[in-house]
Short mmCIF file of C-alpha atoms in Angstrom, two decimals:
data_model
loop_
_atom_site.label_atom_id
_atom_site.label_comp_id
_atom_site.label_asym_id
_atom_site.label_seq_id
_atom_site.Cartn_x
_atom_site.Cartn_y
_atom_site.Cartn_z
CA MET A 1 -11.92 -23.11 73.98
CA ALA A 2 -8.71 -23.44 76.30
CA VAL A 3 -8.54 -22.94 80.12
CA ILE A 4 -5.39 -21.62 81.59
CA GLY A 5 -5.35 -21.54 85.51
CA THR A 6 -7.34 -25.29 86.81
CA GLY A 7 -7.28 -23.71 90.74
CA HIS A 8 -10.82 -24.14 92.55
CA PHE A 9 -12.59 -21.93 89.64
CA GLY A 10 -10.86 -23.07 86.36
CA THR A 11 -12.01 -25.39 87.16
CA TYR A 12 -16.04 -25.43 87.16
CA HIS A 13 -15.00 -22.66 83.97
CA ALA A 14 -13.48 -25.65 82.21
CA GLN A 15 -15.50 -28.20 83.01
CA LYS A 16 -18.64 -25.64 81.85
CA ILE A 17 -16.86 -25.37 78.92
CA ALA A 18 -16.74 -28.98 78.50
CA ALA A 19 -20.23 -29.83 78.62
CA SER A 20 -21.50 -26.75 76.63
CA GLN A 21 -22.71 -27.77 72.98
CA GLN A 22 -21.40 -24.79 72.27
CA ALA A 23 -18.04 -24.79 71.46
CA GLU A 24 -14.29 -27.10 72.71
CA LEU A 25 -12.95 -27.63 75.56
CA VAL A 26 -9.18 -29.30 74.11
CA ALA A 27 -7.42 -28.67 76.69
CA VAL A 28 -6.41 -27.19 80.16
CA ALA A 29 -3.51 -25.09 81.44
CA ASP A 30 -1.51 -24.35 84.64
CA ILE A 31 2.37 -23.88 85.65
CA ASP A 32 1.19 -26.63 88.45
CA MET A 33 1.73 -29.42 86.06
CA ALA A 34 0.33 -31.59 88.37
CA ARG A 35 -3.06 -30.02 89.07
CA ALA A 36 -3.75 -29.34 85.00
CA LYS A 37 -3.60 -33.42 84.33
CA ALA A 38 -5.29 -33.88 87.73
CA VAL A 39 -7.98 -31.55 85.73
CA GLY A 40 -7.50 -32.80 81.54
CA GLU A 41 -7.78 -36.42 83.13
CA THR A 42 -10.60 -35.78 84.65
CA LEU A 43 -12.64 -34.16 81.09
CA GLY A 44 -10.24 -35.82 78.57
CA VAL A 45 -8.40 -32.96 77.00
CA PRO A 46 -4.54 -32.65 77.32
CA ALA A 47 -2.56 -30.01 80.01
CA VAL A 48 0.01 -28.07 80.26
CA SER A 49 2.30 -26.31 81.60
CA ASP A 50 3.20 -23.05 79.49
CA PHE A 51 0.30 -21.47 77.83
CA ARG A 52 1.54 -20.31 74.70
CA GLU A 53 2.02 -24.15 73.84
CA LEU A 54 -2.01 -23.34 72.65
CA PHE A 55 -1.09 -20.43 69.86
CA GLY A 56 -2.62 -22.10 66.80
CA ARG A 57 -4.93 -24.72 68.52
CA ILE A 58 -7.42 -22.39 70.34
CA GLU A 59 -9.86 -19.32 69.77
CA ALA A 60 -11.08 -18.42 73.14
CA ALA A 61 -9.74 -18.54 76.21
CA SER A 62 -11.36 -18.05 79.91
CA VAL A 63 -7.84 -16.74 82.10
CA THR A 64 -8.55 -17.79 85.82
CA VAL A 65 -4.84 -17.88 86.79
CA PRO A 66 -4.00 -16.06 90.24
CA THR A 67 -4.83 -12.24 89.74
CA GLN A 68 -1.78 -10.46 89.72
CA ALA A 69 -0.37 -12.72 86.56
CA HIS A 70 -3.76 -11.47 84.49
CA PHE A 71 -2.53 -9.05 82.70
CA GLU A 72 0.12 -10.50 81.14
CA VAL A 73 -1.51 -14.38 80.49
CA ALA A 74 -4.74 -11.86 78.74
CA ARG A 75 -2.59 -9.72 77.45
CA GLU A 76 -0.82 -12.46 75.18
CA CYS A 77 -3.85 -13.98 73.84
CA LEU A 78 -5.26 -11.31 72.14
CA GLU A 79 -2.14 -10.78 70.38
CA ARG A 80 -2.79 -13.39 69.12
CA GLY A 81 -6.12 -12.67 68.56
CA ILE A 82 -7.89 -14.58 70.67
CA HIS A 83 -11.45 -14.10 72.80
CA VAL A 84 -11.02 -13.64 75.79
CA LEU A 85 -12.93 -14.40 79.16
CA VAL A 86 -11.42 -13.17 81.83
CA GLU A 87 -11.72 -13.51 85.91
CA LYS A 88 -12.56 -10.82 87.47
CA PRO A 89 -10.51 -8.40 88.75
CA ILE A 90 -10.08 -7.64 85.28
CA THR A 91 -6.51 -6.49 86.10
CA ASP A 92 -4.29 -5.35 89.08
CA SER A 93 -4.22 -1.52 87.78
CA LEU A 94 -6.11 1.02 86.03
CA ALA A 95 -2.98 0.72 83.47
CA THR A 96 -3.42 -2.81 83.03
CA ALA A 97 -6.89 -2.90 82.40
CA ASP A 98 -6.27 0.97 79.50
CA ALA A 99 -4.08 -1.72 77.62
CA LEU A 100 -6.27 -4.74 77.81
CA VAL A 101 -9.13 -2.87 76.69
CA GLU A 102 -7.26 -1.23 74.42
CA LEU A 103 -5.72 -4.57 72.61
CA ALA A 104 -8.63 -6.43 72.35
CA LYS A 105 -10.44 -3.46 70.30
CA LYS A 106 -7.59 -3.62 68.37
CA ARG A 107 -7.23 -7.11 67.70
CA ALA A 108 -10.50 -7.10 66.65
CA CYS A 109 -11.11 -9.75 69.92
CA ILE A 110 -13.89 -10.20 73.14
CA LEU A 111 -12.55 -8.97 76.59
CA GLN A 112 -15.35 -10.12 78.81
CA VAL A 113 -15.26 -10.15 82.94
CA GLY A 114 -16.14 -12.74 84.71
CA HIS A 115 -18.27 -10.87 87.24
CA LEU A 116 -20.89 -13.59 87.73
CA VAL A 117 -23.46 -11.47 89.71
CA ARG A 118 -24.86 -10.27 86.87
CA PHE A 119 -25.85 -13.34 85.36
CA SER A 120 -27.82 -14.16 88.29
CA GLY A 121 -31.51 -14.46 88.76
CA VAL A 122 -31.06 -12.33 91.70
CA ALA A 123 -29.91 -9.50 88.62
CA GLU A 124 -32.45 -10.54 86.36
CA ALA A 125 -34.84 -9.17 89.09
CA LEU A 126 -33.16 -6.79 90.47
CA ARG A 127 -32.69 -5.17 86.69
CA ARG A 128 -37.23 -5.66 86.23
CA HIS A 129 -37.62 -3.43 89.00
CA VAL A 130 -34.45 -1.53 90.34
CA THR A 131 -35.80 2.63 88.29
CA ARG A 132 -34.67 4.86 90.72
CA PRO A 133 -31.81 4.20 93.57
CA LEU A 134 -31.69 6.46 96.72
CA TYR A 135 -30.04 4.28 99.51
CA ILE A 136 -28.56 1.32 98.63
CA ASP A 137 -27.45 -1.48 101.75
CA SER A 138 -25.56 -4.20 100.82
CA VAL A 139 -24.00 -6.62 102.94
CA ARG A 140 -21.46 -9.96 101.64
CA ILE A 141 -19.89 -12.25 105.03
CA ALA A 142 -18.53 -16.01 104.26
CA PRO A 143 -16.25 -17.50 106.84
CA PHE A 144 -12.35 -17.73 105.93
CA SER A 145 -12.29 -20.41 103.05
CA GLY A 146 -8.52 -19.20 102.66
CA ARG A 147 -8.58 -18.95 99.31
CA SER A 148 -7.70 -15.84 97.35
CA THR A 149 -5.33 -15.00 100.41
CA ASP A 150 -3.07 -12.89 97.24
CA VAL A 151 -5.92 -10.03 97.31
CA ASN A 152 -7.16 -7.51 99.56
CA VAL A 153 -11.91 -8.40 100.67
CA VAL A 154 -11.83 -5.71 97.95
CA LEU A 155 -11.42 -7.03 95.02
CA ASP A 156 -11.74 -10.75 96.57
CA LEU A 157 -14.90 -10.36 97.46
CA MET A 158 -16.71 -7.04 97.37
CA ILE A 159 -15.84 -6.55 94.09
CA HIS A 160 -18.59 -8.22 92.78
CA ASP A 161 -20.69 -6.30 94.83
CA ILE A 162 -19.33 -3.16 93.90
CA ASP A 163 -20.17 -4.33 90.03
CA LEU A 164 -23.81 -5.04 90.16
CA VAL A 165 -24.49 -1.41 92.29
CA LEU A 166 -23.22 0.19 89.49
CA SER A 167 -24.36 -1.34 86.72
CA LEU A 168 -28.23 -0.30 88.80
CA VAL A 169 -26.65 2.91 89.55
CA ASP A 170 -26.33 5.52 86.16
CA SER A 171 -23.87 7.85 87.35
CA PRO A 172 -20.26 8.79 87.96
CA ILE A 173 -19.50 7.69 91.09
CA LEU A 174 -17.80 11.58 93.11
CA ALA A 175 -16.42 10.30 96.00
CA ILE A 176 -15.81 6.69 98.03
CA ASP A 177 -14.08 6.26 101.62
CA ALA A 178 -13.47 2.26 102.96
CA ALA A 179 -12.60 0.95 106.29
CA GLY A 180 -11.32 -1.90 107.62
CA ALA A 181 -9.03 -4.43 109.21
CA PRO A 182 -5.97 -6.75 108.39
CA VAL A 183 -7.42 -9.55 110.18
CA PHE A 184 -6.20 -13.18 109.46
CA THR A 185 -4.71 -13.16 106.02
CA ASP A 186 -1.34 -10.23 105.33
CA HIS A 187 -4.66 -8.09 103.15
CA GLU A 188 -7.24 -6.60 104.74
CA ASP A 189 -10.50 -8.84 105.06
CA ILE A 190 -12.87 -7.41 106.05
CA CYS A 191 -13.98 -3.76 104.75
CA THR A 192 -17.39 -0.99 104.69
CA ALA A 193 -17.19 1.51 101.52
CA ARG A 194 -18.79 4.02 100.81
CA ILE A 195 -19.89 5.40 97.56
CA LYS A 196 -21.15 8.84 96.66
CA PHE A 197 -23.29 9.10 93.34
CA ALA A 198 -23.27 12.53 91.07
CA ASN A 199 -27.16 12.07 91.30
CA GLY A 200 -27.09 11.77 94.90
CA CYS A 201 -27.02 8.44 95.48
CA ILE A 202 -25.12 6.72 98.42
CA ALA A 203 -24.30 3.14 98.30
CA THR A 204 -22.62 1.10 101.30
CA ILE A 205 -21.16 -2.70 100.36
CA THR A 206 -19.52 -4.43 103.65
CA ALA A 207 -17.84 -7.63 102.69
CA SER A 208 -15.62 -10.19 104.80
CA ARG A 209 -14.32 -13.29 104.63
CA ILE A 210 -13.85 -13.58 108.06
CA SER A 211 -17.57 -14.97 109.80
CA PHE A 212 -18.81 -16.86 111.85
CA LYS A 213 -21.57 -17.34 109.02
CA THR A 214 -22.33 -16.58 105.24
CA GLU A 215 -24.78 -13.90 104.53
CA ARG A 216 -25.72 -11.72 102.22
CA ARG A 217 -28.53 -9.14 101.08
CA MET A 218 -29.37 -6.08 99.57
CA ARG A 219 -31.71 -3.29 100.51
CA ILE A 220 -32.56 -0.61 97.92
CA PHE A 221 -34.92 2.67 97.98
CA GLN A 222 -35.27 4.59 95.45
CA PRO A 223 -38.97 6.88 94.79
CA SER A 224 -41.73 5.71 96.34
CA SER A 225 -40.44 1.69 96.94
CA TYR A 226 -37.62 0.08 99.47
CA LEU A 227 -36.55 -3.47 97.64
CA SER A 228 -34.87 -6.56 100.27
CA VAL A 229 -32.89 -9.04 98.84
CA ASN A 230 -31.96 -12.49 100.55
CA PHE A 231 -29.66 -14.09 98.02
CA ASP A 232 -29.33 -17.22 100.48
CA SER A 233 -33.21 -17.89 100.51
CA GLN A 234 -33.83 -16.04 97.01
CA SER A 235 -36.01 -14.28 97.65
CA LEU A 236 -37.25 -10.62 97.15
CA SER A 237 -38.70 -8.68 99.59
CA ILE A 238 -40.89 -5.13 98.27
CA ALA A 239 -42.40 -2.30 99.67
CA ARG A 240 -44.26 -0.07 97.19
CA ARG A 241 -46.44 2.95 98.55
CA ALA A 242 -49.59 2.98 96.75
CA GLY A 243 -51.58 5.46 95.70
CA ASP A 244 -50.95 9.35 97.81
CA GLY A 245 -51.08 7.68 101.40
CA VAL A 246 -48.17 7.36 103.88
CA SER A 247 -50.15 5.32 106.58
CA ALA A 248 -49.02 1.12 106.84
CA ALA A 249 -52.50 0.64 104.87
CA ALA A 250 -51.33 2.55 102.18
CA VAL A 251 -47.11 0.43 101.81
CA ASP A 252 -48.02 -2.39 99.06
CA ILE A 253 -46.05 -5.48 99.84
CA ARG A 254 -45.63 -8.30 98.16
CA GLU A 255 -42.57 -11.20 98.38
CA GLU A 256 -41.16 -12.41 95.39
CA SER A 257 -39.22 -15.60 95.42
CA TYR A 258 -37.11 -15.45 92.21
CA GLU A 259 -34.84 -18.87 90.54
CA GLU A 260 -31.09 -18.94 91.46
CA VAL A 261 -29.81 -19.86 88.15
CA ASP A 262 -25.97 -21.48 87.09
CA ALA A 263 -24.50 -18.19 86.51
CA LEU A 264 -21.36 -19.10 85.48
CA GLU A 265 -22.48 -21.55 82.42
CA ARG A 266 -24.54 -17.80 81.48
CA GLU A 267 -21.25 -16.08 81.70
CA ILE A 268 -19.46 -18.65 79.93
CA GLY A 269 -22.49 -18.68 77.70
CA ALA A 270 -23.00 -15.76 76.36
CA PHE A 271 -18.98 -14.80 76.18
CA ILE A 272 -18.91 -17.85 74.19
CA ALA A 273 -22.38 -16.30 71.98
CA CYS A 274 -20.94 -12.79 71.85
CA VAL A 275 -17.59 -14.69 70.15
CA ARG A 276 -19.49 -16.57 67.75
CA GLU A 277 -22.21 -13.75 66.77
CA GLY A 278 -19.52 -11.15 67.40
CA ARG A 279 -21.88 -8.97 70.17
CA ARG A 280 -20.61 -7.42 73.24
CA PRO A 281 -20.10 -8.77 75.88
CA ILE A 282 -23.21 -8.02 78.90
CA VAL A 283 -19.82 -7.32 81.03
CA SER A 284 -17.06 -5.60 78.43
CA GLY A 285 -13.95 -4.80 79.34
CA GLU A 286 -14.75 -1.47 79.80
CA GLU A 287 -17.11 -2.21 82.93
CA GLY A 288 -14.74 -4.53 85.03
CA ARG A 289 -12.49 -1.11 84.12
CA ARG A 290 -15.31 0.28 85.99
CA ALA A 291 -15.47 -2.11 88.97
CA LEU A 292 -11.44 -1.98 89.60
CA GLU A 293 -11.01 1.98 89.64
CA ALA A 294 -13.75 2.08 92.14
CA ALA A 295 -12.29 -0.63 93.56
CA LEU A 296 -8.86 0.13 93.86
CA ILE A 297 -10.32 3.67 95.14
CA ALA A 298 -11.47 1.63 97.84
CA THR A 299 -8.91 -0.57 98.53
CA ARG A 300 -6.40 3.21 98.86
CA GLU A 301 -8.84 4.33 101.84
CA LEU A 302 -8.63 1.05 102.78
CA GLN A 303 -5.05 0.89 103.58
CA ALA A 304 -4.54 4.77 104.53
CA HIS A 305 -7.46 3.51 107.62
CA THR A 306 -5.41 0.71 108.07
CA ARG A 307 -1.90 2.35 108.34
CA PHE A 308 -3.85 5.27 110.84
CA VAL A 309 -4.95 2.01 112.93
CA MET A 310 -0.72 0.77 112.85
CA GLU A 311 0.83 4.56 113.64
CA VAL A 312 -1.79 4.79 116.37
CA ASN A 313 -1.80 1.37 118.12
CA SER A 314 2.37 1.69 117.92
CA ASP A 315 2.34 4.39 120.01
CA GLN A 316 2.60 5.59 123.66
CA GLY A 317 -0.07 5.22 125.81
CA PRO A 318 -3.63 5.28 124.58
CA ALA A 319 -5.05 7.43 121.20
CA ARG A 320 -6.67 10.92 123.39
CA LYS A 321 -10.37 10.29 123.12
CA VAL A 322 -12.18 13.05 120.59
CA GLY A 323 -12.81 16.79 122.79
CA SER A 324 -10.15 15.23 125.96
#
């Protein structure tokens, strides 16, 4: 295997693959040769500036380049019969995502998308308890880090929770509304999206990369039970209706803790296993494409709201209040 893109997250990919007993890290690649060399020297593997130099030497690759380059790099790898683990989002457009999915099928290659939350301890815990969600409220906020500013907060952070919600709600999406604002970057840094599913479930997802604190939580309401997850404390609170009663005494409340695992190690291990055994990935190209579609719809609505705000504020005088 090789890692293509040795930025912040690509470095972690390289470390995990180097430590794996099931695959051999043979090289790292990055157009920033100094950065590639630094990572390669630490792990004892050569570095190249052009990933194409690795063709013929590798069977699989982690593609951790900026989002805009996902398609080009993944496409060239798949065309050479190289299995690909591409970081989320799969690409930056549905057309290119579809092209990768079809190419992977044509070349009989594994195409896995790096939606890390799917491999976490909380995902396991939720799969044990979530049956038919009716309403989901999700919040993911964090201080500004300066990373991933080439995309808005939907494609940077929210897409993790979009993918997790889609995996819990087995129903087509009917509509998505979204609003937010650019604050520190040229792209929207905060957003709230509301997703309506065909089975009646509603999911409200908030993401921000300009907060004073880090907070990750999710609440899930379903018939006869309510779940509240605190991702930071790794705790899960579950309230269940006991019997036919509706009083407080008839509600059974219990707390669970779940062990947070090394999700990246699991993700990469799962990818390697799929390559070795020919199994379908947990997060396939198709599932990555579905998450991207929802994120792009949210982005379209978000950008429409941003344009509206800019137009309102460019007018002379304050906007009129409703009913005035």
